[in-house]
PDB file of C-alpha atoms and ligand atoms in Angstrom:
ATOM      1  CA  MET A  14     113.197 134.791  87.066  1.00 80.00           C
ATOM      2  CA  ALA A  15     115.037 131.476  87.055  1.00 93.00           C
ATOM      3  CA  TYR A  16     115.933 129.880  90.328  1.00 96.00           C
ATOM      4  CA  ASP A  17     119.530 130.628  91.264  1.00 97.00           C
ATOM      5  CA  TYR A  18     121.126 127.339  92.354  1.00 98.00           C
ATOM      6  CA  SER A  19     124.594 128.802  92.207  1.00 97.00           C
ATOM      7  CA  ARG A  20     124.215 130.237  95.686  1.00 97.00           C
ATOM      8  CA  PHE A  21     124.451 126.763  97.118  1.00 98.00           C
ATOM      9  CA  LEU A  22     126.912 125.182  94.777  1.00 98.00           C
ATOM     10  CA  ARG A  23     130.759 125.012  94.780  1.00 98.00           C
ATOM     11  CA  ASN A  24     130.513 126.314  91.096  1.00 98.00           C
ATOM     12  CA  GLU A  25     134.247 125.789  90.565  1.00 98.00           C
ATOM     13  CA  LYS A  26     133.659 122.039  90.807  1.00 97.00           C
ATOM     14  CA  LEU A  27     131.223 121.949  87.841  1.00 97.00           C
ATOM     15  CA  PRO A  28     130.624 120.370  85.503  1.00 97.00           C
ATOM     16  CA  HIS A  29     129.617 117.311  87.553  1.00 97.00           C
ATOM     17  CA  ILE A  30     130.675 113.781  86.713  1.00 97.00           C
ATOM     18  CA  TRP A  31     127.215 112.204  86.240  1.00 98.00           C
ATOM     19  CA  CYS A  32     126.238 110.655  82.788  1.00 98.00           C
ATOM     20  CA  PRO A  33     123.853 112.358  80.542  1.00 97.00           C
ATOM     21  CA  GLY A  34     120.395 111.075  81.561  1.00 98.00           C
ATOM     22  CA  CYS A  35     121.344 110.280  85.162  1.00 98.00           C
ATOM     23  CA  THR A  36     118.684 111.707  87.491  1.00 98.00           C
ATOM     24  CA  TYR A  37     120.960 112.743  90.313  1.00 98.00           C
ATOM     25  CA  GLY A  38     121.231 116.292  89.072  1.00 98.00           C
ATOM     26  CA  ILE A  39     117.342 116.551  89.383  1.00 98.00           C
ATOM     27  CA  VAL A  40     117.376 115.321  92.927  1.00 98.00           C
ATOM     28  CA  LEU A  41     120.410 117.673  93.777  1.00 98.00           C
ATOM     29  CA  LYS A  42     118.217 120.596  92.675  1.00 98.00           C
ATOM     30  CA  SER A  43     115.273 119.340  94.755  1.00 98.00           C
ATOM     31  CA  PHE A  44     117.607 119.084  97.757  1.00 98.00           C
ATOM     32  CA  ILE A  45     118.981 122.547  97.317  1.00 98.00           C
ATOM     33  CA  ARG A  46     115.388 124.120  97.100  1.00 98.00           C
ATOM     34  CA  ALA A  47     114.371 122.087 100.160  1.00 98.00           C
ATOM     35  CA  ILE A  48     117.163 123.515 102.203  1.00 98.00           C
ATOM     36  CA  ASP A  49     116.687 127.107 100.810  1.00 98.00           C
ATOM     37  CA  SER A  50     113.000 127.073 101.719  1.00 98.00           C
ATOM     38  CA  LEU A  51     113.982 126.480 105.367  1.00 98.00           C
ATOM     39  CA  GLY A  52     116.309 129.433 105.477  1.00 97.00           C
ATOM     40  CA  TRP A  53     118.959 127.650 107.400  1.00 97.00           C
ATOM     41  CA  ASP A  54     122.447 128.989 107.772  1.00 97.00           C
ATOM     42  CA  LYS A  55     124.793 127.089 105.418  1.00 97.00           C
ATOM     43  CA  ASN A  56     127.366 126.915 108.265  1.00 97.00           C
ATOM     44  CA  ASP A  57     124.851 124.836 110.369  1.00 98.00           C
ATOM     45  CA  ILE A  58     124.400 122.171 107.654  1.00 98.00           C
ATOM     46  CA  VAL A  59     126.558 118.991 107.404  1.00 98.00           C
ATOM     47  CA  VAL A  60     126.202 116.614 104.565  1.00 98.00           C
ATOM     48  CA  THR A  61     127.919 113.257 104.542  1.00 99.00           C
ATOM     49  CA  SER A  62     128.070 110.650 101.907  1.00 98.00           C
ATOM     50  CA  GLY A  63     129.680 107.228 101.235  1.00 98.00           C
ATOM     51  CA  ILE A  64     131.049 106.148  97.970  1.00 98.00           C
ATOM     52  CA  GLY A  65     129.194 105.968  94.709  1.00 98.00           C
ATOM     53  CA  CYS A  66     127.897 108.141  91.933  1.00 98.00           C
ATOM     54  CA  CYS A  67     125.311 109.805  94.180  1.00 98.00           C
ATOM     55  CA  SER A  68     127.963 110.119  96.923  1.00 98.00           C
ATOM     56  CA  ARG A  69     129.677 112.706  94.764  1.00 98.00           C
ATOM     57  CA  LEU A  70     126.837 115.123  95.538  1.00 98.00           C
ATOM     58  CA  PRO A  71     128.364 116.613  98.655  1.00 98.00           C
ATOM     59  CA  GLY A  72     131.413 117.744  96.557  1.00 98.00           C
ATOM     60  CA  TYR A  73     129.052 120.156  94.685  1.00 98.00           C
ATOM     61  CA  VAL A  74     127.183 121.807  97.518  1.00 98.00           C
ATOM     62  CA  ASP A  75     128.524 124.661  99.579  1.00 98.00           C
ATOM     63  CA  PHE A  76     127.736 123.329 102.983  1.00 98.00           C
ATOM     64  CA  ASN A  77     129.989 121.512 105.470  1.00 98.00           C
ATOM     65  CA  THR A  78     130.526 118.223 103.589  1.00 98.00           C
ATOM     66  CA  LEU A  79     132.296 114.804 104.284  1.00 98.00           C
ATOM     67  CA  HIS A  80     132.806 112.413 101.416  1.00 98.00           C
ATOM     68  CA  THR A  81     133.623 109.309 103.484  1.00 98.00           C
ATOM     69  CA  THR A  82     134.115 105.534 102.932  1.00 98.00           C
ATOM     70  CA  HIS A  83     131.672 103.147 101.341  1.00 98.00           C
ATOM     71  CA  GLY A  84     128.722 102.363 103.523  1.00 98.00           C
ATOM     72  CA  ARG A  85     129.881 104.706 106.368  1.00 98.00           C
ATOM     73  CA  SER A  86     127.976 107.863 105.571  1.00 98.00           C
ATOM     74  CA  ILE A  87     125.600 107.412 108.569  1.00 98.00           C
ATOM     75  CA  ALA A  88     128.507 106.424 110.814  1.00 98.00           C
ATOM     76  CA  PHE A  89     130.293 109.673 110.203  1.00 98.00           C
ATOM     77  CA  ALA A  90     127.004 111.674 110.397  1.00 98.00           C
ATOM     78  CA  THR A  91     126.299 110.015 113.760  1.00 98.00           C
ATOM     79  CA  GLY A  92     129.751 111.143 115.057  1.00 97.00           C
ATOM     80  CA  VAL A  93     129.182 114.747 113.845  1.00 98.00           C
ATOM     81  CA  LYS A  94     125.724 114.950 115.395  1.00 97.00           C
ATOM     82  CA  ILE A  95     126.916 113.600 118.684  1.00 95.00           C
ATOM     83  CA  ALA A  96     129.817 116.016 118.797  1.00 94.00           C
ATOM     84  CA  ASN A  97     127.625 119.042 118.052  1.00 95.00           C
ATOM     85  CA  PRO A  98     123.871 118.275 118.370  1.00 96.00           C
ATOM     86  CA  LYS A  99     123.045 121.789 117.105  1.00 96.00           C
ATOM     87  CA  LEU A 100     124.058 120.918 113.502  1.00 98.00           C
ATOM     88  CA  LYS A 101     121.548 119.914 110.902  1.00 98.00           C
ATOM     89  CA  VAL A 102     123.041 116.594 109.653  1.00 98.00           C
ATOM     90  CA  ILE A 103     122.187 114.851 106.472  1.00 99.00           C
ATOM     91  CA  ALA A 104     123.561 111.510 105.449  1.00 99.00           C
ATOM     92  CA  LEU A 105     123.172 110.428 101.907  1.00 98.00           C
ATOM     93  CA  GLY A 106     124.191 107.451  99.845  1.00 98.00           C
ATOM     94  CA  GLY A 107     123.120 104.950  97.205  1.00 98.00           C
ATOM     95  CA  ASP A 108     121.065 101.665  97.542  1.00 98.00           C
ATOM     96  CA  GLY A 109     124.517  99.828  97.807  1.00 98.00           C
ATOM     97  CA  ASP A 110     125.945 102.257 100.260  1.00 98.00           C
ATOM     98  CA  MET A 111     122.950 102.232 102.579  1.00 98.00           C
ATOM     99  CA  THR A 112     121.457  98.695 102.289  1.00 98.00           C
ATOM    100  CA  ALA A 113     124.446  96.477 101.329  1.00 98.00           C
ATOM    101  CA  ILE A 114     127.850  97.413 102.923  1.00 98.00           C
ATOM    102  CA  GLY A 115     126.262 100.103 105.129  1.00 98.00           C
ATOM    103  CA  GLY A 116     123.038  98.102 105.999  1.00 98.00           C
ATOM    104  CA  ASN A 117     124.076  97.592 109.480  1.00 98.00           C
ATOM    105  CA  HIS A 118     124.572 101.341 110.083  1.00 98.00           C
ATOM    106  CA  PHE A 119     121.305 101.996 108.407  1.00 98.00           C
ATOM    107  CA  ILE A 120     119.104  99.737 110.642  1.00 98.00           C
ATOM    108  CA  HIS A 121     120.865 100.754 113.815  1.00 98.00           C
ATOM    109  CA  ALA A 122     120.587 104.405 113.122  1.00 98.00           C
ATOM    110  CA  CYS A 123     116.850 103.844 112.641  1.00 98.00           C
ATOM    111  CA  ARG A 124     116.657 101.814 115.760  1.00 98.00           C
ATOM    112  CA  ARG A 125     118.346 104.592 117.788  1.00 98.00           C
ATOM    113  CA  ASN A 126     116.179 107.329 116.294  1.00 98.00           C
ATOM    114  CA  ILE A 127     119.020 109.800 116.215  1.00 98.00           C
ATOM    115  CA  ASP A 128     118.102 113.149 114.847  1.00 98.00           C
ATOM    116  CA  ILE A 129     119.698 112.793 111.369  1.00 98.00           C
ATOM    117  CA  THR A 130     118.126 112.852 107.850  1.00 99.00           C
ATOM    118  CA  VAL A 131     119.028 109.945 105.646  1.00 99.00           C
ATOM    119  CA  LEU A 132     118.491 110.240 101.869  1.00 99.00           C
ATOM    120  CA  VAL A 133     118.772 106.981 100.060  1.00 99.00           C
ATOM    121  CA  PHE A 134     119.329 107.433  96.272  1.00 99.00           C
ATOM    122  CA  ASN A 135     117.848 104.223  95.003  1.00 99.00           C
ATOM    123  CA  ASN A 136     118.693 103.420  91.473  1.00 98.00           C
ATOM    124  CA  ASN A 137     118.489  99.746  91.931  1.00 98.00           C
ATOM    125  CA  ILE A 138     122.203  99.083  91.000  1.00 98.00           C
ATOM    126  CA  TYR A 139     125.800  99.787  91.903  1.00 98.00           C
ATOM    127  CA  GLY A 140     126.108 102.604  89.369  1.00 98.00           C
ATOM    128  CA  MET A 141     129.725 103.625  90.014  1.00 98.00           C
ATOM    129  CA  THR A 142     131.437 100.260  89.805  1.00 98.00           C
ATOM    130  CA  GLY A 143     129.763  98.943  86.626  1.00 97.00           C
ATOM    131  CA  ALA A 144     126.188  97.676  87.387  1.00 98.00           C
ATOM    132  CA  GLN A 145     126.552  94.936  89.944  1.00 98.00           C
ATOM    133  CA  TYR A 146     123.290  93.996  91.640  1.00 98.00           C
ATOM    134  CA  SER A 147     122.368  95.601  94.931  1.00 98.00           C
ATOM    135  CA  PRO A 148     119.880  94.556  97.626  1.00 98.00           C
ATOM    136  CA  THR A 149     117.211  96.654  95.867  1.00 98.00           C
ATOM    137  CA  THR A 150     117.746  95.303  92.330  1.00 98.00           C
ATOM    138  CA  PRO A 151     114.415  93.738  91.339  1.00 98.00           C
ATOM    139  CA  LYS A 152     114.281  89.919  91.102  1.00 97.00           C
ATOM    140  CA  GLY A 153     114.829  88.929  87.526  1.00 98.00           C
ATOM    141  CA  ALA A 154     116.589  92.153  86.475  1.00 98.00           C
ATOM    142  CA  TRP A 155     119.874  92.071  84.605  1.00 98.00           C
ATOM    143  CA  ALA A 156     123.125  93.167  86.373  1.00 98.00           C
ATOM    144  CA  THR A 157     126.746  92.381  85.430  1.00 98.00           C
ATOM    145  CA  THR A 158     126.678  90.095  88.324  1.00 98.00           C
ATOM    146  CA  ALA A 159     123.352  88.584  87.439  1.00 98.00           C
ATOM    147  CA  PRO A 160     123.663  88.021  83.615  1.00 97.00           C
ATOM    148  CA  TYR A 161     120.808  85.501  83.846  1.00 97.00           C
ATOM    149  CA  GLY A 162     118.669  87.777  85.911  1.00 98.00           C
ATOM    150  CA  MET A 163     118.854  88.739  89.575  1.00 98.00           C
ATOM    151  CA  PRO A 164     118.083  85.465  91.542  1.00 97.00           C
ATOM    152  CA  GLU A 165     117.532  87.089  95.059  1.00 97.00           C
ATOM    153  CA  ASN A 166     114.488  88.758  96.777  1.00 98.00           C
ATOM    154  CA  ASN A 167     115.112  92.429  97.182  1.00 97.00           C
ATOM    155  CA  PHE A 168     114.642  94.943 100.026  1.00 98.00           C
ATOM    156  CA  ASP A 169     111.865  97.465 100.282  1.00 98.00           C
ATOM    157  CA  ILE A 170     113.821 100.409 101.768  1.00 98.00           C
ATOM    158  CA  VAL A 171     110.745 101.986 103.254  1.00 98.00           C
ATOM    159  CA  ASN A 172     109.685  98.828 105.038  1.00 98.00           C
ATOM    160  CA  LEU A 173     113.233  98.182 106.130  1.00 98.00           C
ATOM    161  CA  ALA A 174     113.423 101.658 107.725  1.00 98.00           C
ATOM    162  CA  ILE A 175     109.972 101.393 109.412  1.00 98.00           C
ATOM    163  CA  GLY A 176     110.798  97.943 110.734  1.00 98.00           C
ATOM    164  CA  SER A 177     114.050  99.163 112.078  1.00 98.00           C
ATOM    165  CA  GLY A 178     112.438 101.974 114.098  1.00 98.00           C
ATOM    166  CA  ALA A 179     112.899 105.186 112.006  1.00 98.00           C
ATOM    167  CA  SER A 180     110.350 107.760 113.100  1.00 98.00           C
ATOM    168  CA  PHE A 181     109.781 109.450 109.705  1.00 99.00           C
ATOM    169  CA  VAL A 182     109.939 107.567 106.457  1.00 99.00           C
ATOM    170  CA  ALA A 183     108.920 108.862 102.971  1.00 99.00           C
ATOM    171  CA  ARG A 184     109.462 107.975  99.284  1.00 99.00           C
ATOM    172  CA  SER A 185     109.616 110.154  96.229  1.00 99.00           C
ATOM    173  CA  THR A 186     111.247 109.893  92.713  1.00 99.00           C
ATOM    174  CA  ALA A 187     113.431 111.979  90.597  1.00 98.00           C
ATOM    175  CA  TYR A 188     110.537 112.303  88.135  1.00 98.00           C
ATOM    176  CA  HIS A 189     108.319 113.938  90.949  1.00 98.00           C
ATOM    177  CA  ALA A 190     110.933 116.667  91.545  1.00 98.00           C
ATOM    178  CA  THR A 191     108.702 119.125  93.468  1.00 98.00           C
ATOM    179  CA  HIS A 192     107.201 116.257  95.502  1.00 98.00           C
ATOM    180  CA  CYS A 193     110.717 115.178  96.268  1.00 99.00           C
ATOM    181  CA  GLU A 194     111.746 118.639  97.490  1.00 98.00           C
ATOM    182  CA  LYS A 195     108.648 118.593  99.761  1.00 98.00           C
ATOM    183  CA  MET A 196     109.541 115.061 101.209  1.00 99.00           C
ATOM    184  CA  ILE A 197     113.137 116.260 101.894  1.00 99.00           C
ATOM    185  CA  LYS A 198     111.814 119.348 103.663  1.00 98.00           C
ATOM    186  CA  GLU A 199     109.572 117.472 105.783  1.00 98.00           C
ATOM    187  CA  ALA A 200     112.253 114.969 106.607  1.00 99.00           C
ATOM    188  CA  LEU A 201     114.577 117.775 107.574  1.00 98.00           C
ATOM    189  CA  LEU A 202     111.992 119.320 109.871  1.00 98.00           C
ATOM    190  CA  HIS A 203     111.311 115.979 111.678  1.00 98.00           C
ATOM    191  CA  LYS A 204     112.931 115.378 115.085  1.00 98.00           C
ATOM    192  CA  GLY A 205     114.441 111.894 114.980  1.00 98.00           C
ATOM    193  CA  LEU A 206     115.733 109.691 112.282  1.00 98.00           C
ATOM    194  CA  SER A 207     114.100 110.507 109.011  1.00 99.00           C
ATOM    195  CA  VAL A 208     114.513 108.476 105.846  1.00 99.00           C
ATOM    196  CA  VAL A 209     113.588 109.534 102.332  1.00 99.00           C
ATOM    197  CA  GLU A 210     113.915 106.898  99.694  1.00 99.00           C
ATOM    198  CA  ILE A 211     114.319 108.630  96.287  1.00 99.00           C
ATOM    199  CA  ILE A 212     113.827 106.381  93.283  1.00 99.00           C
ATOM    200  CA  ASN A 213     116.445 107.344  90.652  1.00 98.00           C
ATOM    201  CA  ALA A 214     117.377 106.199  87.185  1.00 98.00           C
ATOM    202  CA  CYS A 215     120.812 105.010  86.068  1.00 98.00           C
ATOM    203  CA  PRO A 216     120.442 104.759  82.280  1.00 98.00           C
ATOM    204  CA  THR A 217     124.032 103.707  81.970  1.00 98.00           C
ATOM    205  CA  GLY A 218     124.184 100.886  84.347  1.00 97.00           C
ATOM    206  CA  PHE A 219     120.646  99.724  84.683  1.00 98.00           C
ATOM    207  CA  GLY A 220     118.315 101.153  82.008  1.00 98.00           C
ATOM    208  CA  ARG A 221     120.317 100.140  78.952  1.00 94.00           C
ATOM    209  CA  LYS A 222     120.405  96.448  79.856  1.00 91.00           C
ATOM    210  CA  ASN A 223     116.950  96.364  81.278  1.00 97.00           C
ATOM    211  CA  LYS A 224     114.909  97.237  78.222  1.00 94.00           C
ATOM    212  CA  PHE A 225     114.587 100.990  78.845  1.00 97.00           C
ATOM    213  CA  LYS A 226     115.043 102.491  75.457  1.00 95.00           C
ATOM    214  CA  SER A 227     116.094 105.881  76.776  1.00 97.00           C
ATOM    215  CA  PRO A 228     116.719 107.874  79.958  1.00 97.00           C
ATOM    216  CA  THR A 229     113.244 109.436  79.298  1.00 98.00           C
ATOM    217  CA  SER A 230     111.558 106.140  79.332  1.00 98.00           C
ATOM    218  CA  MET A 231     112.963 105.488  82.835  1.00 98.00           C
ATOM    219  CA  LEU A 232     111.456 108.770  84.093  1.00 98.00           C
ATOM    220  CA  LEU A 233     108.152 107.826  82.447  1.00 98.00           C
ATOM    221  CA  TRP A 234     108.385 104.503  84.199  1.00 98.00           C
ATOM    222  CA  MET A 235     108.496 106.386  87.550  1.00 98.00           C
ATOM    223  CA  LYS A 236     105.615 108.514  86.422  1.00 98.00           C
ATOM    224  CA  ASP A 237     103.601 105.349  85.589  1.00 98.00           C
ATOM    225  CA  LYS A 238     104.524 103.318  88.693  1.00 98.00           C
ATOM    226  CA  ALA A 239     104.362 105.804  91.364  1.00 98.00           C
ATOM    227  CA  VAL A 240     101.044 106.272  93.238  1.00 98.00           C
ATOM    228  CA  GLN A 241     100.469 109.077  95.704  1.00 98.00           C
ATOM    229  CA  LYS A 242      99.589 107.770  99.226  1.00 98.00           C
ATOM    230  CA  ALA A 243      96.028 109.179  99.367  1.00 98.00           C
ATOM    231  CA  LYS A 244      95.236 107.531  96.047  1.00 98.00           C
ATOM    232  CA  ALA A 245      96.851 104.218  97.123  1.00 98.00           C
ATOM    233  CA  GLU A 246      94.666 104.103 100.155  1.00 97.00           C
ATOM    234  CA  LYS A 247      91.659 103.733  97.885  1.00 98.00           C
ATOM    235  CA  MET A 248      93.303 100.982  95.738  1.00 98.00           C
ATOM    236  CA  SER A 249      93.213  97.186  96.157  1.00 98.00           C
ATOM    237  CA  PRO A 250      96.443  95.142  96.756  1.00 97.00           C
ATOM    238  CA  GLU A 251      95.868  93.687  93.238  1.00 97.00           C
ATOM    239  CA  GLU A 252      95.721  97.154  91.694  1.00 97.00           C
ATOM    240  CA  LEU A 253      98.870  98.149  93.694  1.00 97.00           C
ATOM    241  CA  SER A 254     100.739  94.936  92.865  1.00 96.00           C
ATOM    242  CA  ASP A 255     103.156  96.464  90.219  1.00 96.00           C
ATOM    243  CA  LYS A 256     103.183  99.895  91.629  1.00 98.00           C
ATOM    244  CA  PHE A 257     104.943 101.692  94.498  1.00 98.00           C
ATOM    245  CA  VAL A 258     103.581 104.318  96.862  1.00 98.00           C
ATOM    246  CA  ILE A 259     105.146 107.865  97.322  1.00 98.00           C
ATOM    247  CA  GLY A 260     104.572 110.280 100.105  1.00 98.00           C
ATOM    248  CA  VAL A 261     105.095 110.359 103.912  1.00 98.00           C
ATOM    249  CA  LEU A 262     104.551 106.657 104.588  1.00 98.00           C
ATOM    250  CA  HIS A 263     105.317 106.739 108.419  1.00 98.00           C
ATOM    251  CA  LYS A 264     105.512 109.366 110.974  1.00 98.00           C
ATOM    252  CA  GLU A 265     105.530 109.045 114.844  1.00 98.00           C
ATOM    253  CA  GLU A 266     106.948 110.888 117.841  1.00 97.00           C
ATOM    254  CA  LYS A 267     109.374 108.796 119.917  1.00 96.00           C
ATOM    255  CA  PRO A 268     112.496 109.530 122.123  1.00 96.00           C
ATOM    256  CA  GLU A 269     115.315 110.823 120.140  1.00 97.00           C
ATOM    257  CA  PHE A 270     118.791 109.203 120.779  1.00 97.00           C
ATOM    258  CA  ILE A 271     120.887 112.264 121.777  1.00 96.00           C
ATOM    259  CA  GLU A 272     118.265 113.499 124.135  1.00 95.00           C
ATOM    260  CA  SER A 273     117.946 109.989 125.683  1.00 95.00           C
ATOM    261  CA  TYR A 274     121.783 109.586 125.867  1.00 93.00           C
ATOM    262  CA  ASP A 275     122.126 112.956 127.512  1.00 91.00           C
ATOM    263  CA  ALA A 276     119.403 112.065 130.047  1.00 92.00           C
ATOM    264  CA  THR A 277     121.000 108.767 130.958  1.00 92.00           C
ATOM    265  CA  VAL A 278     124.661 109.181 130.452  1.00 90.00           C
ATOM    266  CA  GLY A 279     125.233 112.929 130.006  1.00 85.00           C
ATOM    267  CA  LEU A 280     126.733 114.288 126.799  1.00 76.00           C
ATOM    268  CA  ASN A 281     129.402 116.282 128.653  1.00 64.00           C
ATOM    269  CA  LYS A 282     130.203 113.821 131.289  1.00 57.00           C
ATOM    270  CA  GLY A 283     133.752 114.055 132.459  1.00 52.00           C
ATOM    271  CA  GLU A 284     134.258 117.704 131.416  1.00 53.00           C
TER     272      GLU A 284
HETATM  273  C1  LIG B  30     135.015  98.881 101.093  1.00 81.12           C
HETATM  274  C2  LIG B  30     134.695  99.142  99.583  1.00 81.12           C
HETATM  275  N1  LIG B  30     134.147  98.114  98.964  1.00 81.12           N
HETATM  276  C3  LIG B  30     133.786  98.257  97.650  1.00 81.12           C
HETATM  277  C4  LIG B  30     133.919  99.451  97.055  1.00 81.12           C
HETATM  278  C5  LIG B  30     133.586  99.689  95.696  1.00 81.12           C
HETATM  279  N2  LIG B  30     132.313 100.419  95.462  1.00 81.12           N
HETATM  280  C6  LIG B  30     132.408 101.751  95.241  1.00 81.12           C
HETATM  281  S1  LIG B  30     130.947 102.395  94.932  1.00 81.12           S
HETATM  282  C7  LIG B  30     130.175 100.925  95.136  1.00 81.12           C
HETATM  283  C8  LIG B  30     128.714 100.817  94.857  1.00 81.12           C
HETATM  284  C9  LIG B  30     128.014 102.009  94.759  1.00 81.12           C
HETATM  285  O1  LIG B  30     126.547 101.779  94.536  1.00 81.12           O
HETATM  286  P1  LIG B  30     125.503 102.709  95.239  1.00 81.12           P
HETATM  287  O2  LIG B  30     125.814 102.859  96.664  1.00 81.12           O
HETATM  288  O3  LIG B  30     124.171 102.148  94.923  1.00 81.12           O
HETATM  289  O4  LIG B  30     125.762 104.079  94.528  1.00 81.12           O
HETATM  290  P2  LIG B  30     125.470 104.548  92.902  1.00 81.12           P
HETATM  291  O5  LIG B  30     126.938 104.510  92.338  1.00 81.12           O
HETATM  292  O6  LIG B  30     124.507 103.600  92.344  1.00 81.12           O
HETATM  293  O7  LIG B  30     125.021 105.945  93.126  1.00 81.12           O
HETATM  294  C10 LIG B  30     131.140  99.855  95.337  1.00 81.12           C
HETATM  295  C11 LIG B  30     130.762  98.589  95.505  1.00 81.12           C
HETATM  296  C12 LIG B  30     134.520 100.543  97.843  1.00 81.12           C
HETATM  297  N3  LIG B  30     134.752 101.765  97.306  1.00 81.12           N
HETATM  298  N4  LIG B  30     134.833 100.315  99.088  1.00 81.12           N
HETATM  299  S1  LIG B  31     126.703 105.268  86.099  1.00 81.12           S
HETATM  300 FE1  LIG B  31     124.493 105.476  86.519  1.00 81.12          FE
HETATM  301  S2  LIG B  31     124.352 106.360  88.635  1.00 81.12           S
HETATM  302 FE2  LIG B  31     126.398 106.714  87.836  1.00 81.12          FE
HETATM  303  S3  LIG B  31     126.464 108.705  86.929  1.00 81.12           S
HETATM  304 FE3  LIG B  31     126.097 107.289  85.243  1.00 81.12          FE
HETATM  305  S4  LIG B  31     123.724 107.112  85.092  1.00 81.12           S
HETATM  306 FE4  LIG B  31     124.190 108.036  87.072  1.00 81.12          FE
HETATM  307 MG1  LIG B  32     122.986 102.581  93.304  1.00 81.12          MG
END
């Protein structure tokens, strides 16, 4: 029997706004299956987003949702989590949202290790506003703001998260939809700041002008370039040079922010 996504959707909000060939719908489904597999009460789940194409996702899911301001998904999520630590809080946003305008919120949430799951939809471009380059646009790639090729070095979101102190960091892609579901599920189960970078395709803003002949060719690029962690461990740096690794790339136990805050300051001080 076909999987019934409608139980988790605000069906009256469909059809969604995403372009044909955009991979955000695939990730939306992975996200729903991950949550469903945990059996959590919908009322205990809060999803926040910033502004961007992927940030429209909370509008379609039947949880408690906040579509906030550009770059501020994690800031709102932090407020919600501190106000009611029992809630399962998920902050999502694009590469622009999380590593450009919201980059400061991202690194400090990682440093604090607050118990929130951060999903970064990385399509290497500002999709919504017309393909300006973001901090993850590969060097040399075309963007409307880089008509001669992106001149800057780019962030590696996984390394940024690990370096900033996140206690769980994973990567997946829209092509690897079942793997993506698994990574999201593991992140949701982790106590502390968990980050999943999800490689996505924006055929309209990125693919068309960067020599991808079709949306399918962008998915096949993910298939070709992604290497599972176990396989990557047996490969040389040269063999990995034009690939990226997927899987759980960092996991550690360390004090979580709300527990530390409660122990030192007291969450209900003054009441
Ligand atoms: C303060 C502010 N600055 C700029 C914008 C314009 N803006 C909206 S979405 C966006 C970029 C979105 O890119 P990304 O976060 O990667 O999401 P995508 O659309 O690619 O999913 C920008 C610059 C805004 N809404 N608010
Ligand atoms: S512009 Fe790009 S990211 Fe936005 S909906 Fe279209 S394909 Fe997806
Ligand atoms: Mg983007």
